CSV table of C-alpha atoms in Angstrom, one decimal:
chain,number,residue,atom,x,y,z
A,3,UNK,CA,-7.7,-19.7,21.2
A,4,UNK,CA,-4.6,-17.4,23.1
A,5,UNK,CA,-1.8,-17.4,21.3
A,6,UNK,CA,1.5,-16.4,23.0
A,7,UNK,CA,4.0,-15.2,20.3
A,8,UNK,CA,7.8,-15.3,19.5
A,9,UNK,CA,9.8,-14.9,22.8
A,10,UNK,CA,11.3,-16.9,26.2
A,11,UNK,CA,11.3,-20.1,25.3
A,12,UNK,CA,9.9,-20.4,21.8
A,13,UNK,CA,12.6,-18.5,19.9
A,14,UNK,CA,14.4,-21.0,21.4
A,15,UNK,CA,13.4,-23.9,20.5
A,16,UNK,CA,13.4,-21.7,17.1
A,17,UNK,CA,17.3,-21.2,17.0
A,18,UNK,CA,17.8,-24.1,18.3
A,19,UNK,CA,16.4,-26.0,15.4
A,20,UNK,CA,17.0,-23.3,12.8
A,21,UNK,CA,20.6,-21.1,14.2
A,22,UNK,CA,21.2,-18.5,11.4
A,23,UNK,CA,18.5,-18.8,9.0
A,24,UNK,CA,16.5,-16.7,12.0
A,25,UNK,CA,16.7,-13.3,12.7
A,26,UNK,CA,15.5,-10.0,14.8
A,27,UNK,CA,17.3,-7.6,13.3
A,28,UNK,CA,15.7,-4.8,13.3
A,29,UNK,CA,16.3,-4.4,9.1
A,30,UNK,CA,14.9,-7.9,8.8
A,31,UNK,CA,11.7,-6.9,10.5
A,32,UNK,CA,11.1,-4.0,9.1
A,33,UNK,CA,11.1,-5.8,5.6
A,34,UNK,CA,8.9,-8.2,6.8
A,35,UNK,CA,5.8,-5.8,8.3
A,36,UNK,CA,4.4,-4.4,6.1
A,37,UNK,CA,3.6,-5.0,2.4
A,38,UNK,CA,2.3,-2.6,-0.6
A,39,UNK,CA,-1.1,-2.6,0.7
A,40,UNK,CA,0.7,0.7,2.4
A,41,UNK,CA,-2.2,-0.5,5.4
A,42,UNK,CA,0.2,0.4,8.7
A,43,UNK,CA,3.2,-1.9,9.5
A,44,UNK,CA,3.8,-4.3,11.9
A,45,UNK,CA,6.4,-5.9,13.2
A,46,UNK,CA,6.7,-9.2,13.2
A,47,UNK,CA,8.6,-11.3,16.4
A,48,UNK,CA,11.2,-13.1,14.0
A,49,UNK,CA,11.7,-14.3,10.6
A,50,UNK,CA,13.0,-17.4,9.6
A,51,UNK,CA,14.7,-18.0,6.0
A,52,UNK,CA,12.9,-21.5,4.5
A,53,UNK,CA,14.7,-23.1,2.4
A,54,UNK,CA,13.3,-27.3,2.4
A,55,UNK,CA,9.8,-28.4,2.7
A,56,UNK,CA,11.1,-29.5,6.0
A,57,UNK,CA,12.1,-26.6,7.4
A,58,UNK,CA,8.3,-25.8,6.6
A,59,UNK,CA,7.0,-28.5,8.6
A,60,UNK,CA,9.4,-27.8,11.3
A,61,UNK,CA,8.5,-24.6,11.7
A,62,UNK,CA,4.5,-25.4,11.7
A,63,UNK,CA,5.1,-27.7,14.6
A,64,UNK,CA,7.0,-26.2,16.6
A,65,UNK,CA,4.3,-23.0,16.4
A,66,UNK,CA,2.0,-25.4,17.1
A,67,UNK,CA,4.2,-26.5,20.5
A,68,UNK,CA,4.4,-22.9,21.5
A,69,UNK,CA,1.1,-21.6,20.3
A,70,UNK,CA,2.7,-18.7,18.2
A,71,UNK,CA,1.3,-17.3,14.7
A,72,UNK,CA,2.8,-18.1,11.0
A,73,UNK,CA,2.4,-15.9,8.2
A,74,UNK,CA,3.9,-16.8,4.8
A,75,UNK,CA,5.7,-14.2,3.4
A,76,UNK,CA,8.2,-14.1,-0.1
A,77,UNK,CA,8.1,-11.4,-2.6
A,78,UNK,CA,6.1,-8.4,-0.4
A,79,UNK,CA,3.6,-7.9,-2.8
A,80,UNK,CA,0.6,-8.4,-1.2
A,81,UNK,CA,-1.5,-5.7,-1.7
A,82,UNK,CA,-5.0,-6.1,0.8
A,83,UNK,CA,-2.7,-6.0,4.3
A,84,UNK,CA,-2.1,-10.3,3.8
A,85,UNK,CA,1.7,-9.7,4.9
A,86,UNK,CA,1.0,-7.5,8.3
A,87,UNK,CA,2.0,-10.0,11.2
A,88,UNK,CA,0.7,-9.8,14.0
A,89,UNK,CA,1.9,-9.5,17.5
A,90,UNK,CA,5.2,-11.8,17.5
A,91,UNK,CA,4.0,-13.7,14.9
A,92,UNK,CA,6.7,-15.5,12.8
A,93,UNK,CA,7.2,-14.1,9.5
A,94,UNK,CA,8.0,-17.8,6.8
A,95,UNK,CA,10.0,-16.5,4.4
A,96,UNK,CA,9.9,-18.6,1.3
A,97,UNK,CA,11.7,-16.7,-1.6
A,98,UNK,CA,14.3,-18.7,-1.0
A,99,UNK,CA,13.0,-21.3,-2.1
A,100,UNK,CA,13.5,-20.7,-6.0
A,101,UNK,CA,14.5,-24.4,-7.6
A,102,UNK,CA,12.6,-25.5,-10.9
A,103,UNK,CA,12.3,-28.5,-10.3
A,104,UNK,CA,11.5,-29.7,-12.9
A,105,UNK,CA,10.5,-28.7,-16.1
A,106,UNK,CA,8.3,-31.3,-19.3
A,107,UNK,CA,7.6,-29.8,-22.3
A,108,UNK,CA,6.4,-32.7,-23.6
A,109,UNK,CA,3.3,-32.7,-21.0
A,110,UNK,CA,3.4,-28.0,-20.9
A,111,UNK,CA,4.0,-27.8,-17.4
A,112,UNK,CA,6.5,-27.5,-15.2
A,113,UNK,CA,7.3,-28.6,-11.2
A,114,UNK,CA,8.6,-25.3,-9.2
A,115,UNK,CA,9.3,-24.3,-4.6
A,116,UNK,CA,6.9,-21.6,-4.1
A,117,UNK,CA,9.6,-18.9,-4.3
A,118,UNK,CA,9.7,-19.4,-8.0
A,119,UNK,CA,9.0,-15.5,-9.3
A,120,UNK,CA,6.9,-15.8,-12.5
A,121,UNK,CA,9.5,-14.0,-14.9
A,122,UNK,CA,12.3,-16.6,-13.7
A,123,UNK,CA,9.8,-19.7,-14.2
A,124,UNK,CA,9.5,-18.0,-18.1
A,125,UNK,CA,13.9,-16.9,-18.2
A,126,UNK,CA,14.0,-20.8,-17.6
A,127,UNK,CA,11.5,-22.3,-20.2
A,128,UNK,CA,11.6,-19.6,-23.0
A,129,UNK,CA,14.2,-22.0,-25.0
A,130,UNK,CA,11.7,-24.7,-25.5
A,131,UNK,CA,9.0,-22.3,-26.4
A,132,UNK,CA,6.7,-22.1,-23.6
A,133,UNK,CA,5.7,-19.7,-20.9
A,134,UNK,CA,3.5,-18.8,-17.9
A,135,UNK,CA,1.0,-16.7,-18.5
A,136,UNK,CA,0.0,-14.8,-15.2
A,137,UNK,CA,1.6,-11.3,-15.3
A,138,UNK,CA,0.2,-9.8,-12.0
A,139,UNK,CA,2.9,-6.9,-12.6
A,140,UNK,CA,5.0,-6.9,-9.3
A,141,UNK,CA,8.1,-9.7,-8.9
A,142,UNK,CA,6.1,-11.8,-7.5
A,143,UNK,CA,6.6,-15.4,-6.6
A,144,UNK,CA,4.7,-18.8,-8.0
A,145,UNK,CA,3.5,-19.3,-3.9
A,146,UNK,CA,1.8,-15.8,-3.3
A,147,UNK,CA,0.9,-16.0,-6.8
A,148,UNK,CA,-1.2,-19.4,-5.6
A,149,UNK,CA,-2.3,-18.0,-2.4
A,150,UNK,CA,-3.9,-14.5,-3.7
A,151,UNK,CA,-5.2,-16.3,-6.7
A,152,UNK,CA,-3.6,-13.9,-8.1
A,153,UNK,CA,-4.2,-12.4,-11.9
A,154,UNK,CA,-2.9,-9.7,-14.4
A,155,UNK,CA,-3.0,-9.3,-18.0
A,156,UNK,CA,-3.0,-12.3,-20.1
A,157,UNK,CA,-6.0,-13.7,-17.8
A,158,UNK,CA,-7.9,-13.0,-20.0
A,159,UNK,CA,-6.7,-15.4,-22.7
A,160,UNK,CA,-5.8,-17.8,-20.2
A,161,UNK,CA,-7.2,-17.6,-17.1
A,162,UNK,CA,-5.9,-16.9,-13.7
A,163,UNK,CA,-3.1,-18.2,-11.7
A,164,UNK,CA,-5.9,-21.0,-10.2
A,165,UNK,CA,-7.0,-22.0,-13.6
A,166,UNK,CA,-3.3,-22.7,-14.1
A,167,UNK,CA,-2.3,-24.5,-10.9
A,168,UNK,CA,-2.8,-28.3,-11.9
A,169,UNK,CA,-1.1,-29.6,-8.5
A,170,UNK,CA,0.2,-28.2,-5.6
A,171,UNK,CA,2.2,-29.7,-2.0
A,172,UNK,CA,0.5,-27.8,0.8
A,173,UNK,CA,2.4,-28.3,4.5
A,174,UNK,CA,-0.7,-28.1,7.4
A,175,UNK,CA,-0.1,-27.6,11.2
A,176,UNK,CA,-0.9,-30.3,12.5
A,177,UNK,CA,1.8,-31.8,10.4
A,178,UNK,CA,0.6,-33.9,7.6
A,179,UNK,CA,1.7,-32.7,4.3
A,180,UNK,CA,-1.1,-32.9,1.7
A,181,UNK,CA,-0.1,-34.1,-2.9
A,182,UNK,CA,-3.6,-32.1,-4.3
A,183,UNK,CA,-4.1,-32.7,-7.9
A,184,UNK,CA,-2.7,-33.8,-10.7
A,185,UNK,CA,-0.4,-33.8,-13.1
A,186,UNK,CA,-3.3,-35.1,-15.7
A,187,UNK,CA,-5.2,-31.8,-17.2
A,188,UNK,CA,-8.1,-33.6,-15.9
A,189,UNK,CA,-9.6,-35.4,-13.3
A,190,UNK,CA,-12.9,-36.4,-11.1
A,191,UNK,CA,-11.9,-38.7,-9.2
A,192,UNK,CA,-12.8,-37.0,-5.2
A,193,UNK,CA,-13.4,-33.5,-4.1
A,194,UNK,CA,-11.3,-30.8,-5.7
A,195,UNK,CA,-9.3,-30.2,-2.5
A,196,UNK,CA,-6.8,-28.2,-4.8
A,197,UNK,CA,-8.7,-25.3,-5.3
A,198,UNK,CA,-9.2,-25.2,-1.6
A,199,UNK,CA,-6.0,-23.6,-1.0
A,200,UNK,CA,-5.6,-21.2,-3.9
A,201,UNK,CA,-7.0,-18.6,-3.1
A,202,UNK,CA,-6.8,-19.3,0.4
A,203,UNK,CA,-3.3,-17.3,2.1
A,204,UNK,CA,-2.2,-19.2,4.3
A,205,UNK,CA,-4.4,-19.3,6.6
A,206,UNK,CA,-5.6,-22.8,5.7
A,207,UNK,CA,-1.9,-24.2,5.6
A,208,UNK,CA,1.7,-23.3,3.4
A,209,UNK,CA,2.4,-23.6,-0.4
A,210,UNK,CA,5.4,-25.9,-0.8
A,211,UNK,CA,5.5,-27.0,-4.0
A,212,UNK,CA,3.4,-26.1,-6.8
A,213,UNK,CA,3.3,-27.9,-10.6
A,214,UNK,CA,1.2,-25.4,-13.0
A,215,UNK,CA,0.7,-25.5,-16.9
A,216,UNK,CA,2.9,-23.8,-19.5
A,217,UNK,CA,1.9,-22.6,-22.5
A,218,UNK,CA,3.2,-22.4,-26.6
A,219,UNK,CA,5.3,-18.4,-26.9
A,220,UNK,CA,3.1,-16.7,-30.1
A,221,UNK,CA,4.7,-17.4,-32.6
A,222,UNK,CA,3.4,-13.4,-33.6
A,223,UNK,CA,2.1,-10.6,-32.2
A,224,UNK,CA,0.3,-7.3,-32.2
A,225,UNK,CA,-1.4,-4.6,-29.9
A,226,UNK,CA,-3.9,-1.9,-30.8
A,227,UNK,CA,-4.1,1.2,-28.4
A,228,UNK,CA,-7.4,2.9,-29.1
A,229,UNK,CA,-8.3,6.2,-27.8
A,230,UNK,CA,-12.1,7.0,-26.0
A,231,UNK,CA,-13.1,10.2,-25.3
A,232,UNK,CA,-14.7,9.1,-22.4
A,233,UNK,CA,-14.3,5.5,-19.8
A,234,UNK,CA,-17.7,4.8,-20.3
A,235,UNK,CA,-16.4,4.8,-24.4
A,236,UNK,CA,-13.9,2.9,-23.6
A,237,UNK,CA,-15.5,-0.1,-21.4
A,238,UNK,CA,-18.4,-1.1,-23.9
A,239,UNK,CA,-15.9,-1.1,-26.8
A,240,UNK,CA,-14.2,-3.9,-24.7
A,241,UNK,CA,-17.4,-5.7,-24.2
A,242,UNK,CA,-18.3,-5.6,-28.4
A,243,UNK,CA,-14.3,-6.6,-28.7
A,244,UNK,CA,-14.7,-10.1,-26.8
A,245,UNK,CA,-17.7,-10.6,-28.3
A,246,UNK,CA,-16.7,-10.6,-31.6
A,247,UNK,CA,-14.7,-14.2,-30.8
A,248,UNK,CA,-11.5,-12.3,-31.2
A,249,UNK,CA,-9.6,-13.9,-29.1
A,250,UNK,CA,-7.1,-11.0,-27.3
A,251,UNK,CA,-4.5,-12.3,-25.7
A,252,UNK,CA,-4.8,-9.3,-23.0
A,253,UNK,CA,-7.5,-5.9,-23.4
A,254,UNK,CA,-6.2,-3.1,-21.2
A,255,UNK,CA,-8.3,0.3,-20.5
A,256,UNK,CA,-6.4,3.2,-18.8
A,257,UNK,CA,-8.0,6.5,-18.1
A,258,UNK,CA,-6.3,10.0,-18.7
A,259,UNK,CA,-4.6,10.6,-15.0
A,260,UNK,CA,-3.5,6.6,-15.0
A,261,UNK,CA,-1.5,7.7,-19.0
A,262,UNK,CA,-0.3,11.1,-18.0
A,263,UNK,CA,1.0,9.4,-14.4
A,264,UNK,CA,3.0,6.7,-17.1
A,265,UNK,CA,3.9,9.1,-19.2
A,266,UNK,CA,6.0,11.6,-17.0
A,267,UNK,CA,7.2,7.4,-14.5
A,268,UNK,CA,9.2,6.2,-17.6
A,269,UNK,CA,9.9,9.5,-20.0
A,270,UNK,CA,6.5,8.4,-22.7
A,271,UNK,CA,4.0,10.3,-25.0
A,272,UNK,CA,1.4,8.4,-24.9
A,273,UNK,CA,-2.2,10.8,-25.3
A,274,UNK,CA,-3.8,11.1,-22.2
A,275,UNK,CA,-7.3,9.8,-23.2
A,276,UNK,CA,-9.0,6.8,-21.7
A,277,UNK,CA,-7.5,4.0,-23.7
A,278,UNK,CA,-7.7,0.6,-24.4
A,279,UNK,CA,-4.5,-1.4,-25.3
A,280,UNK,CA,-5.6,-4.9,-27.1
A,281,UNK,CA,-3.1,-7.4,-27.3
A,282,UNK,CA,-3.3,-10.1,-30.5
A,283,UNK,CA,-1.8,-12.9,-31.3
A,284,UNK,CA,-1.5,-16.0,-34.1
A,285,UNK,CA,0.7,-18.5,-35.7
A,286,UNK,CA,1.6,-16.1,-38.3
A,287,UNK,CA,1.2,-11.7,-38.7
A,288,UNK,CA,-0.7,-12.1,-41.5
A,289,UNK,CA,-3.5,-14.2,-39.6
A,290,UNK,CA,-3.4,-11.7,-36.9
A,291,UNK,CA,-4.6,-9.0,-40.1
A,292,UNK,CA,-8.4,-10.1,-40.3
A,293,UNK,CA,-8.8,-9.9,-36.9
A,294,UNK,CA,-6.7,-6.6,-36.3
A,295,UNK,CA,-8.6,-5.2,-38.7
A,296,UNK,CA,-11.7,-6.4,-36.8
A,297,UNK,CA,-10.8,-5.2,-33.6
A,298,UNK,CA,-10.4,-1.7,-34.9
A,299,UNK,CA,-13.2,-1.5,-36.7
A,300,UNK,CA,-15.2,-2.6,-33.7
A,301,UNK,CA,-13.7,0.5,-31.6
A,302,UNK,CA,-14.0,3.1,-34.0
A,303,UNK,CA,-17.6,2.3,-34.6
A,304,UNK,CA,-17.4,2.5,-30.7
A,305,UNK,CA,-16.0,6.3,-30.9
A,306,UNK,CA,-12.1,5.2,-30.5
A,307,UNK,CA,-11.0,9.0,-31.9
A,308,UNK,CA,-7.8,7.3,-32.5
A,309,UNK,CA,-6.7,3.6,-32.7
A,310,UNK,CA,-2.4,3.2,-33.3
A,311,UNK,CA,-0.9,-0.3,-33.7
A,312,UNK,CA,2.4,-2.2,-32.2
A,313,UNK,CA,4.1,-5.1,-33.6
A,314,UNK,CA,7.8,-4.9,-33.4
A,315,UNK,CA,8.6,-6.3,-30.0
A,316,UNK,CA,10.2,-3.8,-28.3
A,317,UNK,CA,7.6,-1.4,-29.0
A,318,UNK,CA,5.0,-4.1,-27.3
A,319,UNK,CA,7.7,-4.6,-24.8
A,320,UNK,CA,7.4,-0.6,-23.9
A,321,UNK,CA,3.9,-0.8,-24.0
A,322,UNK,CA,3.9,-3.4,-21.6
A,323,UNK,CA,5.9,-2.6,-19.1
A,324,UNK,CA,4.0,1.0,-18.8
A,325,UNK,CA,0.7,-0.8,-18.3
A,326,UNK,CA,2.9,-3.0,-15.8
A,327,UNK,CA,4.0,0.2,-13.7
A,328,UNK,CA,0.9,2.3,-13.6
A,329,UNK,CA,0.8,1.9,-10.4
A,330,UNK,CA,4.1,2.6,-8.9
A,331,UNK,CA,3.8,5.7,-11.1
A,332,UNK,CA,0.5,6.8,-9.8
A,333,UNK,CA,2.1,6.9,-6.4
A,334,UNK,CA,5.4,8.9,-7.6
A,335,UNK,CA,2.6,11.0,-9.2
A,336,UNK,CA,1.4,11.9,-5.3
A,337,UNK,CA,4.9,11.8,-3.0
A,338,UNK,CA,3.5,11.8,0.5
A,339,UNK,CA,0.1,10.8,0.1
A,340,UNK,CA,-1.5,7.8,1.2
A,341,UNK,CA,-3.4,5.0,-1.5
A,342,UNK,CA,-6.5,2.2,-1.3
A,343,UNK,CA,-6.5,0.8,-4.6
A,344,UNK,CA,-10.5,-1.4,-5.1
A,345,UNK,CA,-10.4,-4.8,-6.7
A,346,UNK,CA,-13.9,-5.3,-8.3
A,347,UNK,CA,-15.1,-7.4,-10.7
A,348,UNK,CA,-18.1,-8.1,-12.8
A,349,UNK,CA,-20.0,-10.3,-15.5
A,350,UNK,CA,-18.6,-8.4,-18.9
A,351,UNK,CA,-21.8,-6.5,-20.1
A,352,UNK,CA,-22.4,-5.2,-16.6
A,353,UNK,CA,-18.7,-3.4,-17.1
A,354,UNK,CA,-19.7,0.1,-18.4
A,355,UNK,CA,-22.4,1.0,-15.6
A,356,UNK,CA,-20.0,0.2,-13.0
A,357,UNK,CA,-17.4,2.1,-14.2
A,358,UNK,CA,-20.0,4.6,-15.2
A,359,UNK,CA,-21.3,4.5,-11.8
A,360,UNK,CA,-17.5,4.8,-10.7
A,361,UNK,CA,-16.8,8.0,-12.4
A,362,UNK,CA,-20.6,9.9,-11.5
A,363,UNK,CA,-19.7,9.1,-7.8
A,364,UNK,CA,-15.8,10.6,-8.2
A,365,UNK,CA,-17.4,13.5,-9.8
A,366,UNK,CA,-20.4,13.6,-7.0
A,367,UNK,CA,-17.5,13.8,-4.1
A,368,UNK,CA,-15.0,15.6,-5.6
A,369,UNK,CA,-12.3,13.1,-5.7
A,370,UNK,CA,-9.5,12.4,-7.7
A,371,UNK,CA,-9.3,9.0,-8.5
A,372,UNK,CA,-7.8,6.8,-11.6
A,373,UNK,CA,-9.2,4.4,-13.0
A,374,UNK,CA,-7.6,1.4,-14.9
A,375,UNK,CA,-7.7,-2.7,-15.2
A,376,UNK,CA,-7.8,-6.2,-17.0
A,377,UNK,CA,-11.5,-5.0,-18.5
A,378,UNK,CA,-11.6,-8.1,-20.9
A,379,UNK,CA,-12.5,-10.4,-17.9
A,380,UNK,CA,-14.8,-7.8,-16.0
A,381,UNK,CA,-11.5,-6.8,-13.2
A,382,UNK,CA,-11.0,-3.0,-12.6
A,383,UNK,CA,-9.3,-1.1,-10.1
A,384,UNK,CA,-9.6,2.6,-8.3
A,385,UNK,CA,-6.3,3.6,-7.1
A,386,UNK,CA,-7.2,6.7,-4.4
A,387,UNK,CA,-4.9,8.6,-2.5
A,388,UNK,CA,-5.1,11.5,-0.6
A,389,UNK,CA,-3.0,12.9,2.0
A,390,UNK,CA,-3.1,11.2,5.4
A,391,UNK,CA,-5.3,11.7,7.6
A,392,UNK,CA,-6.9,14.0,5.3
A,393,UNK,CA,-11.3,14.3,5.3
A,394,UNK,CA,-11.5,12.9,2.1
A,395,UNK,CA,-10.6,9.6,3.8
A,396,UNK,CA,-14.1,9.2,5.3
A,397,UNK,CA,-15.5,10.3,1.5
A,398,UNK,CA,-13.1,7.5,-0.2
A,399,UNK,CA,-14.1,4.9,2.2
A,400,UNK,CA,-17.6,5.4,2.0
A,401,UNK,CA,-17.7,6.2,-1.7
A,402,UNK,CA,-15.7,1.8,-2.0
A,403,UNK,CA,-18.1,0.7,0.0
A,404,UNK,CA,-21.3,2.0,-2.2
A,405,UNK,CA,-18.6,0.5,-5.1
A,406,UNK,CA,-18.8,-2.7,-3.7
A,407,UNK,CA,-23.1,-2.3,-3.1
A,408,UNK,CA,-23.2,-1.9,-7.0
A,409,UNK,CA,-20.5,-4.7,-7.9
A,410,UNK,CA,-22.5,-7.4,-6.2
A,411,UNK,CA,-25.5,-6.4,-7.3
A,412,UNK,CA,-24.5,-6.6,-10.5
A,413,UNK,CA,-23.1,-9.9,-9.3
A,414,UNK,CA,-19.7,-9.2,-9.2
A,415,UNK,CA,-17.4,-9.9,-6.7
A,416,UNK,CA,-15.2,-7.6,-3.7
A,417,UNK,CA,-12.6,-8.8,-5.3
A,418,UNK,CA,-11.3,-10.2,-8.6
A,419,UNK,CA,-7.0,-10.7,-7.8
A,420,UNK,CA,-5.9,-8.7,-5.0
A,421,UNK,CA,-7.7,-12.0,-2.5
A,422,UNK,CA,-9.7,-10.5,0.0
A,423,UNK,CA,-6.7,-10.0,3.0
A,424,UNK,CA,-7.4,-7.9,6.0
A,425,UNK,CA,-8.7,-4.4,4.3
A,426,UNK,CA,-11.7,-6.5,2.3
A,427,UNK,CA,-13.4,-8.7,5.0
A,428,UNK,CA,-15.8,-6.2,5.9
A,429,UNK,CA,-17.0,-6.8,2.5
A,430,UNK,CA,-17.1,-11.0,2.6
A,431,UNK,CA,-20.7,-11.3,4.3
A,432,UNK,CA,-22.5,-8.9,2.0
A,433,UNK,CA,-20.6,-11.5,-0.6
A,434,UNK,CA,-20.2,-15.0,0.6
A,435,UNK,CA,-23.9,-14.3,4.1
A,436,UNK,CA,-24.7,-17.8,5.0
A,437,UNK,CA,-21.2,-19.6,3.8
A,438,UNK,CA,-19.3,-17.3,6.1
A,439,UNK,CA,-19.9,-19.7,8.4
A,440,UNK,CA,-18.9,-22.6,6.8
A,441,UNK,CA,-15.5,-20.9,5.4
A,442,UNK,CA,-15.4,-20.3,9.6
A,443,UNK,CA,-15.6,-23.9,10.2
A,444,UNK,CA,-13.0,-25.7,7.1
A,445,UNK,CA,-10.5,-23.1,9.3
A,446,UNK,CA,-11.0,-24.3,12.0
A,447,UNK,CA,-10.3,-28.0,10.9
A,448,UNK,CA,-7.6,-27.4,9.4
A,449,UNK,CA,-6.4,-24.6,11.7
A,450,UNK,CA,-8.1,-25.3,15.2
A,451,UNK,CA,-5.5,-23.0,17.2
A,452,UNK,CA,-6.5,-20.1,14.5
A,453,UNK,CA,-1.9,-20.0,14.0
A,454,UNK,CA,-2.1,-19.7,10.3
A,455,UNK,CA,-1.6,-16.2,9.3
A,456,UNK,CA,-4.6,-15.0,11.8
A,457,UNK,CA,-7.0,-12.7,11.3
A,458,UNK,CA,-6.4,-12.8,7.6
A,459,UNK,CA,-9.9,-13.4,4.8
A,460,UNK,CA,-13.2,-14.1,7.4
A,461,UNK,CA,-14.4,-11.5,8.9
A,462,UNK,CA,-15.2,-11.2,13.1
A,463,UNK,CA,-18.2,-13.4,14.1
A,464,UNK,CA,-21.0,-11.8,14.1
């Protein structure tokens, strides 16, 4: 279906309805034409700063009338090009929808608008002894996290965004607003349409409200920092720890390059060798001791060179701040270069094999890259870098394709948490086969004019 984009009568109609909430200022267009993917930026035709669900519904109605593509936008932290607009598109900015609508401590849930960030929600519920555990690192919004099914360091214990969204409201292109899911912890009533929109990257509808799960704040916490001689032995230790019923809150891997970058970026002195960071939590410090001793023994048996314990709140905060800043620290280490981050995820027992395959591939191609990830659930990232236009990029793309191929052969996925966006469309058919055409039929049913974030997720027709 041909789209016309924002201009002439379309722009006038949007301005008549939204007034100063519409912007075509150069700086605003530039900010909404890129994300954290490093992919080539492209300005939208205009930006609408929505404040209510009615704004979203009216914007979609005008978009339908004038055939204007719509790209939902909030924090701008997507990593796969989800936010790069097609020509003439409307960037629908939801970052101003920041109300925490309701907190029900006894039900362990909160209802929020899509522009609420996860740190904002945690500040709002901390006094009740609760928290929202999904922590992708960036100041991400809950609407954006739901749209990509984001996860982060705590997913190994609490699950991804998908497992922590109980209900949502979604605006469709035909003018309907659906209420999906329920406040109940479980339901067997009808088709599970809620999960259809979680991870859909704004291609099927626009999330206008979410009800999310909250969890009790742990009473006691500690973290082990376990240094290993190589990435493979660290990965093997991670699988053993997960099999020991230790139930870590977090289980993260960072290689020597990543730790070198974090040390320089944050002024730390962490040993620059492959390291597992294992956070444990319990009802009391005493209750944690047996689990701590078990994890330390398992890591030492797996070849750990050193095991250190962080127990003070300021130590733990510094440790996880370092992990969450790893991506930015690595980018700062190579100024002026371009970057590509993978987001592969395999069954846990295949993790040592795929990480060894990755390290061997990097060495064979003569490429410098950092390996880090949420290895407790089999999810890892390779951060490639090279000067823009360098001949290295052909080797990087070729190795990346081989990594995806091996990951899929091991029963894994091309994206554990970042989503598909523009960059991973090329791998979707290899992972899902004929199911891609069913996905396309669902997209056509809900968005027959192909106006909602067009060109994302689905590959071009074969």
